[in-house]
Short mmCIF file of C-alpha atoms in Angstrom, two decimals:
data_model
loop_
_atom_site.label_atom_id
_atom_site.label_comp_id
_atom_site.label_asym_id
_atom_site.label_seq_id
_atom_site.Cartn_x
_atom_site.Cartn_y
_atom_site.Cartn_z
CA MET A 81 60.33 216.82 44.57
CA SER A 82 60.28 213.27 43.19
CA ARG A 83 57.35 211.06 44.09
CA PHE A 84 59.08 207.81 43.06
CA HIS A 85 61.67 206.89 45.71
CA THR A 86 60.87 203.18 46.09
CA ILE A 87 59.02 200.52 44.13
CA GLN A 88 56.15 200.91 46.59
CA ASP A 89 55.70 204.46 45.31
CA VAL A 90 55.24 202.97 41.82
CA TRP A 91 52.61 200.50 43.04
CA THR A 92 50.78 203.29 44.88
CA PHE A 93 50.75 205.40 41.71
CA LEU A 94 49.54 202.53 39.50
CA ASP A 95 46.85 201.57 42.01
CA SER A 96 45.50 205.11 41.77
CA ILE A 97 44.80 204.70 38.04
CA PRO A 98 41.59 202.91 36.94
CA MET A 99 42.40 199.64 35.20
CA PHE A 100 40.31 197.64 32.73
CA GLN A 101 40.09 194.64 35.08
CA LYS A 102 37.95 196.59 37.58
CA SER A 103 36.54 199.54 35.65
CA GLY A 104 36.08 198.23 32.10
CA SER A 105 36.25 200.46 29.03
CA ALA A 106 35.88 203.63 31.13
CA SER A 107 39.53 203.13 32.13
CA ALA A 108 40.79 203.00 28.54
CA ASN A 109 41.76 205.72 26.07
CA PHE A 110 40.75 204.96 22.50
CA SER A 111 43.04 207.47 20.83
CA LEU A 112 46.73 207.24 19.96
CA ASP A 113 47.45 210.91 20.60
CA ASN A 114 48.64 210.66 24.21
CA ILE A 115 50.77 207.55 23.81
CA ARG A 116 52.27 208.96 20.61
CA ASP A 117 53.13 212.28 22.29
CA PHE A 118 54.53 210.51 25.35
CA CYS A 119 56.77 208.19 23.33
CA GLU A 120 57.90 211.04 21.08
CA ALA A 121 59.01 212.94 24.18
CA MET A 122 60.99 209.81 25.20
CA GLY A 123 62.73 209.71 21.81
CA ASN A 124 60.36 207.20 20.16
CA PRO A 125 61.79 204.03 21.71
CA GLN A 126 59.25 201.93 19.77
CA ASN A 127 61.22 202.65 16.59
CA LYS A 128 64.49 201.30 17.97
CA PHE A 129 63.77 197.58 17.64
CA PRO A 130 62.03 195.32 15.10
CA SER A 131 58.63 194.08 16.22
CA ILE A 132 55.90 191.54 15.56
CA HIS A 133 52.37 192.77 16.32
CA VAL A 134 49.72 190.24 17.38
CA ALA A 135 45.96 190.86 17.70
CA GLY A 136 42.98 188.54 17.95
CA THR A 137 39.96 187.72 20.06
CA ASN A 138 41.58 184.50 21.29
CA GLY A 139 44.96 182.86 20.79
CA LYS A 140 47.07 186.01 20.65
CA GLY A 141 48.75 185.37 24.01
CA THR A 142 49.65 181.80 23.15
CA THR A 143 50.95 182.81 19.72
CA CYS A 144 53.09 185.55 21.31
CA HIS A 145 54.62 183.13 23.81
CA LEU A 146 55.29 180.57 21.07
CA LEU A 147 57.14 183.21 19.03
CA GLU A 148 59.14 184.23 22.07
CA ALA A 149 60.14 180.60 22.69
CA ILE A 150 61.15 180.03 19.06
CA TYR A 151 63.25 183.19 18.70
CA GLU A 152 64.84 182.97 22.13
CA GLY A 153 65.64 179.30 21.47
CA SER A 154 67.41 180.38 18.28
CA GLY A 155 69.66 182.82 20.12
CA PHE A 156 67.81 186.08 19.54
CA LYS A 157 67.30 188.56 22.36
CA THR A 158 63.52 188.75 22.67
CA GLY A 159 61.12 191.25 24.16
CA LEU A 160 57.57 190.22 25.03
CA PHE A 161 54.71 192.53 25.99
CA THR A 162 51.43 190.91 27.09
CA SER A 163 48.46 191.63 29.31
CA PRO A 164 46.81 191.27 31.73
CA HIS A 165 49.23 190.16 34.41
CA LEU A 166 48.20 187.25 36.61
CA PHE A 167 50.23 187.92 39.76
CA THR A 168 52.63 190.85 39.39
CA TYR A 169 52.66 193.87 37.12
CA ASN A 170 56.25 192.98 36.09
CA GLU A 171 54.94 189.97 34.11
CA ARG A 172 53.68 192.26 31.36
CA VAL A 173 57.20 193.13 30.15
CA ARG A 174 59.82 190.42 29.58
CA VAL A 175 63.24 190.16 27.98
CA ASN A 176 64.48 186.67 27.19
CA GLY A 177 61.71 185.25 29.33
CA GLN A 178 62.61 187.29 32.41
CA ALA A 179 60.12 189.79 33.80
CA ILE A 180 61.29 193.38 34.18
CA SER A 181 62.92 193.95 37.58
CA ASP A 182 61.58 196.29 40.23
CA GLU A 183 64.77 198.33 39.83
CA SER A 184 64.17 198.90 36.11
CA LEU A 185 60.52 199.67 36.74
CA LEU A 186 61.43 202.28 39.32
CA LEU A 187 64.00 203.81 36.97
CA PHE A 188 61.38 204.21 34.23
CA PHE A 189 59.01 206.06 36.55
CA GLN A 190 61.81 208.23 37.90
CA GLN A 191 62.93 209.18 34.39
CA THR A 192 59.41 209.89 33.11
CA GLU A 193 57.87 211.48 36.20
CA GLY A 194 57.56 214.92 34.60
CA LEU A 195 56.04 213.45 31.45
CA LEU A 196 53.53 211.43 33.46
CA GLU A 197 52.37 214.65 35.09
CA GLU A 198 52.17 216.47 31.76
CA ILE A 199 50.56 213.73 29.65
CA LYS A 200 47.90 211.72 31.46
CA LEU A 201 48.12 208.13 30.32
CA SER A 202 45.76 205.24 31.03
CA TYR A 203 46.98 202.18 32.95
CA PHE A 204 47.52 200.23 29.72
CA GLU A 205 49.22 203.15 27.99
CA ILE A 206 51.74 203.38 30.83
CA SER A 207 52.41 199.65 30.49
CA THR A 208 52.90 200.06 26.74
CA ALA A 209 55.30 202.99 27.11
CA LEU A 210 57.23 201.07 29.75
CA ALA A 211 57.61 198.08 27.42
CA PHE A 212 58.86 200.22 24.53
CA TRP A 213 61.32 202.03 26.81
CA TYR A 214 62.64 198.78 28.28
CA PHE A 215 63.00 196.95 24.95
CA ALA A 216 64.94 199.89 23.50
CA HIS A 217 67.08 200.10 26.64
CA LYS A 218 67.85 196.37 26.49
CA LYS A 219 68.47 196.49 22.71
CA VAL A 220 66.30 193.48 21.92
CA ASP A 221 66.68 191.80 18.54
CA VAL A 222 62.92 191.39 18.16
CA ALA A 223 59.92 192.33 20.30
CA ILE A 224 56.63 190.48 20.23
CA ILE A 225 53.83 192.93 21.05
CA GLU A 226 50.34 191.78 22.01
CA THR A 227 47.50 194.24 21.60
CA GLY A 228 45.38 194.97 24.63
CA LEU A 229 42.00 195.57 23.04
CA GLY A 230 41.20 195.63 19.33
CA GLY A 231 44.02 197.00 17.21
CA ARG A 232 43.39 200.20 15.28
CA VAL A 233 43.35 202.50 18.32
CA ASP A 234 45.14 200.17 20.73
CA SER A 235 48.05 202.02 22.34
CA THR A 236 50.52 199.44 20.98
CA ASN A 237 49.63 200.51 17.44
CA ILE A 238 52.27 203.23 17.19
CA ILE A 239 54.87 200.60 16.27
CA ASN A 240 55.84 199.92 12.67
CA SER A 241 55.95 196.15 12.92
CA GLU A 242 57.70 193.81 10.51
CA ILE A 243 54.62 191.64 10.37
CA ALA A 244 51.08 191.63 11.78
CA VAL A 245 49.21 188.60 13.08
CA ILE A 246 45.45 188.31 13.58
CA THR A 247 44.83 184.99 15.31
CA SER A 248 41.03 184.89 15.49
CA ILE A 249 37.92 187.06 15.37
CA GLY A 250 34.99 186.53 17.73
CA LEU A 251 32.30 188.57 19.43
CA ASP A 252 33.97 190.20 22.44
CA HIS A 253 34.16 193.76 23.79
CA GLN A 254 31.31 194.73 21.45
CA ASN A 255 30.73 197.95 23.39
CA VAL A 256 34.13 199.12 22.15
CA LEU A 257 34.92 197.21 18.95
CA GLY A 258 31.55 196.86 17.26
CA ASN A 259 28.55 194.55 17.29
CA THR A 260 29.39 192.37 14.29
CA ILE A 261 32.23 190.08 13.27
CA ALA A 262 32.95 192.40 10.31
CA GLU A 263 33.22 195.50 12.54
CA ILE A 264 35.51 193.74 15.01
CA ALA A 265 37.67 192.39 12.17
CA ARG A 266 38.01 195.92 10.79
CA GLU A 267 39.28 197.18 14.16
CA LYS A 268 41.80 194.37 14.56
CA ALA A 269 42.99 194.76 10.96
CA GLY A 270 44.07 198.26 11.94
CA ILE A 271 47.45 196.84 13.02
CA ILE A 272 48.36 195.96 9.41
CA LYS A 273 51.19 198.20 8.22
CA GLN A 274 52.05 199.56 4.79
CA ASP A 275 53.90 197.01 2.62
CA LYS A 276 54.28 194.60 5.58
CA PRO A 277 52.73 191.10 5.55
CA VAL A 278 49.89 189.88 7.74
CA VAL A 279 49.28 186.34 9.00
CA ILE A 280 45.60 185.47 9.42
CA GLY A 281 44.52 182.65 11.72
CA ASN A 282 41.24 180.80 11.99
CA VAL A 283 38.67 183.44 11.03
CA ALA A 284 35.24 183.31 9.40
CA GLU A 285 34.80 184.38 5.77
CA GLU A 286 33.25 187.75 6.62
CA ALA A 287 36.16 188.54 8.95
CA ALA A 288 38.70 187.44 6.35
CA ALA A 289 37.03 189.67 3.76
CA GLU A 290 37.34 192.73 6.03
CA ILE A 291 40.97 191.97 6.85
CA GLN A 292 41.70 191.49 3.15
CA LYS A 293 40.22 194.93 2.37
CA THR A 294 42.60 196.60 4.82
CA ALA A 295 45.51 194.52 3.54
CA GLN A 296 44.83 195.66 -0.04
CA VAL A 297 44.76 199.31 1.01
CA GLN A 298 48.08 198.82 2.83
CA HIS A 299 49.59 196.72 0.01
CA ALA A 300 50.17 194.02 2.61
CA ARG A 301 50.65 190.42 1.56
CA THR A 302 48.25 188.03 3.27
CA LEU A 303 49.27 184.63 4.61
CA TYR A 304 46.52 182.32 5.86
CA ALA A 305 47.06 179.70 8.58
CA GLU A 306 44.62 177.44 6.74
CA GLU A 307 47.19 177.19 3.94
CA CYS A 308 49.16 175.00 6.39
CA SER A 309 46.09 172.73 6.83
CA PRO A 310 46.89 172.28 10.53
CA GLU A 311 45.61 169.06 12.08
CA TRP A 312 45.15 168.03 15.71
CA ASN A 313 45.64 164.55 17.14
CA GLN A 314 45.59 164.37 20.95
CA GLY A 315 48.26 167.03 21.45
CA GLU A 316 50.14 166.38 18.23
CA VAL A 317 49.90 169.21 15.71
CA ILE A 318 50.50 168.40 12.06
CA VAL A 319 51.49 171.29 9.80
CA HIS A 320 51.63 170.99 6.02
CA ASN A 321 54.12 173.45 4.56
CA GLN A 322 55.87 172.06 1.49
CA GLN A 323 56.30 168.97 3.62
CA THR A 324 54.34 167.42 6.49
CA ILE A 325 55.66 168.32 9.95
CA HIS A 326 54.57 166.46 13.10
CA ILE A 327 54.97 168.39 16.37
CA ASN A 328 54.20 166.91 19.80
CA THR A 329 52.89 169.85 21.80
CA PRO A 330 51.95 170.34 25.48
CA PHE A 331 48.53 171.68 24.53
CA SER A 332 45.15 170.25 25.56
CA GLU A 333 42.89 172.41 23.39
CA PRO A 334 42.61 171.53 19.68
CA VAL A 335 42.32 175.25 18.80
CA ASN A 336 46.05 175.57 19.45
CA LYS A 337 46.77 173.98 16.07
CA TRP A 338 45.88 177.41 14.63
CA ASN A 339 48.23 179.24 17.01
CA VAL A 340 51.06 176.88 16.05
CA ALA A 341 50.29 177.45 12.35
CA CYS A 342 50.32 181.25 12.85
CA ALA A 343 53.68 181.14 14.64
CA TRP A 344 55.06 178.80 11.96
CA LEU A 345 54.09 181.21 9.16
CA VAL A 346 55.54 184.24 10.96
CA VAL A 347 58.90 182.57 11.46
CA GLN A 348 59.02 181.35 7.86
CA GLU A 349 58.06 184.80 6.53
CA LEU A 350 60.77 186.59 8.56
CA GLN A 351 63.58 184.17 7.72
CA GLU A 352 65.63 186.88 5.98
CA GLN A 353 65.68 189.11 9.07
CA PHE A 354 65.69 186.33 11.67
CA SER A 355 67.06 183.04 10.41
CA VAL A 356 65.66 180.07 12.33
CA GLU A 357 66.30 176.43 11.47
CA GLU A 358 63.22 174.29 11.01
CA LYS A 359 64.36 171.83 13.67
CA MET A 360 64.59 174.73 16.13
CA ILE A 361 60.98 175.76 15.42
CA ILE A 362 59.87 172.19 16.08
CA SER A 363 61.93 171.69 19.25
CA SER A 364 60.89 175.07 20.65
CA ILE A 365 57.22 174.19 20.26
CA GLN A 366 57.71 170.66 21.57
CA ASN A 367 59.55 171.95 24.65
CA PHE A 368 57.11 174.80 25.17
CA GLU A 369 55.98 174.77 28.79
CA GLY A 370 52.59 176.27 28.05
CA ILE A 371 51.15 179.44 29.52
CA PRO A 372 49.57 179.80 32.93
CA ALA A 373 45.77 179.96 32.92
CA ARG A 374 45.39 178.41 29.44
CA PHE A 375 43.82 175.04 30.26
CA GLU A 376 46.49 174.58 32.89
CA HIS A 377 46.64 171.49 35.10
CA ILE A 378 46.74 173.44 38.36
CA HIS A 379 47.16 170.69 40.96
CA PRO A 380 49.71 167.87 40.80
CA ASP A 381 47.52 165.36 42.65
CA PHE A 382 44.04 166.06 41.34
CA GLU A 383 42.34 166.35 37.95
CA TRP A 384 41.84 170.09 38.35
CA TYR A 385 42.30 172.50 35.44
CA PHE A 386 42.08 176.24 34.92
CA SER A 387 41.01 177.85 31.67
CA GLY A 388 40.87 181.63 31.26
CA SER A 389 38.00 181.41 28.80
CA HIS A 390 35.53 184.29 28.90
CA ASN A 391 33.97 184.56 25.44
CA ALA A 392 31.99 182.10 23.34
CA GLN A 393 34.88 181.18 21.05
CA ALA A 394 37.28 180.41 23.92
CA LEU A 395 34.63 178.62 25.99
CA GLU A 396 33.78 176.34 23.08
CA SER A 397 37.47 175.43 22.81
CA SER A 398 37.76 174.70 26.54
CA ASN A 399 34.63 172.56 26.59
CA GLU A 400 35.99 170.63 23.62
CA ALA A 401 39.17 169.93 25.61
CA ILE A 402 37.14 168.81 28.64
CA VAL A 403 35.06 166.39 26.56
CA GLN A 404 38.28 164.75 25.34
CA LYS A 405 38.83 163.77 28.98
CA GLN A 406 35.25 162.96 30.04
CA PRO A 407 31.66 164.15 29.40
CA LEU A 408 30.57 167.51 30.80
CA SER A 409 27.82 165.68 32.69
CA GLU A 410 30.53 164.02 34.81
CA THR A 411 32.59 167.20 35.30
CA VAL A 412 32.36 169.86 38.02
CA LEU A 413 32.53 173.52 36.98
CA VAL A 414 33.72 176.39 39.18
CA PHE A 415 33.50 179.70 37.33
CA SER A 416 33.68 183.47 37.64
CA LEU A 417 32.99 186.20 35.09
CA MET A 418 32.90 189.92 34.49
CA LYS A 419 29.45 191.49 34.00
CA ASP A 420 30.20 192.48 30.40
CA LYS A 421 30.73 188.78 29.55
CA LEU A 422 27.29 187.74 30.77
CA ASN A 423 25.21 187.00 27.70
CA GLU A 424 23.28 184.05 26.33
CA ASP A 425 26.15 183.05 24.03
CA THR A 426 28.65 182.66 26.88
CA LEU A 427 26.23 181.31 29.49
CA ALA A 428 25.32 178.44 27.15
CA TYR A 429 28.81 177.00 27.68
CA PHE A 430 28.34 176.84 31.47
CA LYS A 431 25.38 174.47 31.15
CA GLY A 432 25.34 170.67 31.16
CA PHE A 433 27.90 170.12 33.91
CA LYS A 434 27.44 167.64 36.76
CA LYS A 435 27.52 170.53 39.20
CA ALA A 436 28.32 174.24 38.81
CA TYR A 437 29.60 176.74 41.37
CA PHE A 438 29.89 180.49 40.88
CA VAL A 439 32.58 182.63 42.54
CA GLU A 440 32.06 186.35 43.14
CA GLN A 441 35.03 188.65 42.60
CA GLU A 442 35.51 192.18 43.88
CA GLY A 443 35.15 195.29 41.72
CA LYS A 444 32.37 197.05 39.82
CA ARG A 445 33.01 195.05 36.68
CA ALA A 446 32.70 191.64 38.36
CA ALA A 447 29.48 189.67 37.94
CA LYS A 448 27.66 188.72 41.14
CA PHE A 449 25.77 185.55 42.04
CA SER A 450 22.49 187.45 41.69
CA ASP A 451 23.37 188.10 38.02
CA VAL A 452 23.55 184.38 37.18
CA LYS A 453 21.44 182.39 39.66
CA ASP A 454 18.19 182.84 37.70
CA ARG A 455 19.84 181.96 34.40
CA LEU A 456 21.82 178.84 35.33
CA GLU A 457 21.63 175.88 37.67
CA VAL A 458 24.43 177.07 39.90
CA GLU A 459 25.46 177.33 43.54
CA LEU A 460 27.44 180.11 45.17
CA PHE A 461 31.02 179.20 46.09
CA PRO A 462 31.67 181.32 49.21
CA GLU A 463 35.24 182.09 50.29
CA GLU A 464 34.56 180.87 53.84
CA ARG A 465 33.53 177.40 52.60
CA LYS A 466 36.34 176.89 50.10
CA GLU A 467 38.24 174.27 52.16
CA ILE A 468 35.11 172.13 52.63
CA ILE A 469 34.03 172.32 48.99
CA LEU A 470 37.51 171.69 47.58
CA LYS A 471 37.95 168.71 49.89
CA ASP A 472 34.76 167.22 48.47
CA LEU A 473 36.04 167.78 44.92
CA LYS A 474 39.32 165.88 45.28
CA THR A 475 37.99 162.86 43.42
CA GLU A 476 36.30 164.91 40.68
CA LEU A 477 37.52 166.30 37.37
CA VAL A 478 37.11 170.04 37.99
CA ILE A 479 37.39 172.87 35.51
CA PHE A 480 37.88 176.36 36.97
CA MET A 481 36.86 178.65 34.16
CA GLY A 482 36.11 182.22 33.14
CA SER A 483 37.94 185.45 33.74
CA PHE A 484 41.75 185.55 33.76
CA TYR A 485 41.33 187.69 36.87
CA PHE A 486 39.94 184.59 38.60
CA TYR A 487 43.27 182.78 38.20
CA SER A 488 45.14 184.23 41.18
CA ILE A 489 42.19 183.36 43.44
CA VAL A 490 42.15 179.75 42.26
CA LYS A 491 45.92 179.41 42.61
CA ARG A 492 45.73 180.69 46.18
CA TRP A 493 42.99 178.22 46.99
CA THR A 494 44.50 175.15 45.34
CA GLU A 495 48.03 175.63 46.68
CA ASN A 496 46.69 174.89 50.16
CA VAL A 497 44.89 171.68 49.24
CA SER A 498 46.67 168.34 49.68
#
C-alpha cells in the first residue's frame, strides 16, 4: 500500500530523516554507492542532460545562480540544484527559475517508493536524486549542480559534467574534509572529470597546487579566474578578458568579483555547446537580483542586512562589506551559529562591534549562549524580547550574521517591524 498519497506524506517522510542542518555529518553518507545504485535503477537520469558542477567553500551558490541567470536569459532551459533551502524544500530544485511544484515532488516519491524502501538514502541524497529525475523529466538544456559538502564523495558527483568550477577553498567542515587547505582542496577537486575543463576561483597557492595535480591526472584544462584580473569598485566589477568589461552589479561584497569572473569563464569556455552573446552575459549580471541571505538588505525602511556567513573566509568578506558602509564599532551585530563553527578563527570576526547579540537556535547542532558568552562580549537575544530589542535598533545599522539556518528566523522577525 502506498505511503505517499498527499504532499504532507512527503513532508512527514522527509522530516523522519536526519538532516545536516540539525544533526551534522552523522546525517550524511560519504559514499557514492547508494546514490549510484538508486539512480541506475531510475535509468540514470543524471546522464540525460548536460551539466555544470560547482564546488567551493564559499561563492558556489552565487556562481550557480549567476550561471542560471545568464543561460536562462539567453533562452536556454535551465535546471538549478542548490542547498540548503531557506523556507521550503522545493527551493532546492528549480527549472527556469521556478521551484519544483508539490505535484511533481509527490509524483517523484510515488514513482520511487519501492526504491526508497530498498536503498536507504540520506536527506541530501534524496534531494540529489529528485533533482536529476526532475531535470531529465523536464528535458533541461543545461543543469547547474551545486555540491553539498566537499566534492569527491558528494552525492552530486555521479554526473559527468561539461565543466567543473571550484570557487574558493577555506577551512570548513574539517571533521569531514580534512584539517588543511591542501586536504580540503583535494576533496573538492574530486569533481574534475576526465578531459573536461575546470575553472578555479580565488584560491591560495597550496590549494591551486592540489587542484592542478588532480587536473593533470584527469587531463583537464585549467582556467583561473585571476587570469581575468577582476577588480571591484563599489559594486562595479571590471573583468579583463581580451578587452576590459565594466559590469554594474547588485553586490555589496567585494569577493563577488571572483564569482563573476568564474561565471564569465564558464560561459566563454562552453560557447560551442551554449552560445551566449557577450552583451547577454553583461545584462544578465547587471539585472541579477541577488540571492537571499547573501548580504541581503532585509528591511525596506531600516539599514538592516543579513549575511549567511559561517566560516572565516565568508565572515571576512561580510565584515569588509560592512566597513564600506560604516566602522564595525558603530554597527550592531545579531548572530547565530552551529557548534561546529565555533572556533577562534570564526569568533574573531564577531568582535569589535558596537554591541553584539547572540540568538539560540533549536537542534543538537546549534550553538547555545553558554558556548559563546565566556569567549565574546555578547548578550543573549531572547525570542520573547525580540520586539523590544528590534524597536531599539531601528536607527542602527544592524548586521544579522552566521548560519543560513538563522535566515528564516530573522525574516519572520523583521517582517513584523515597521
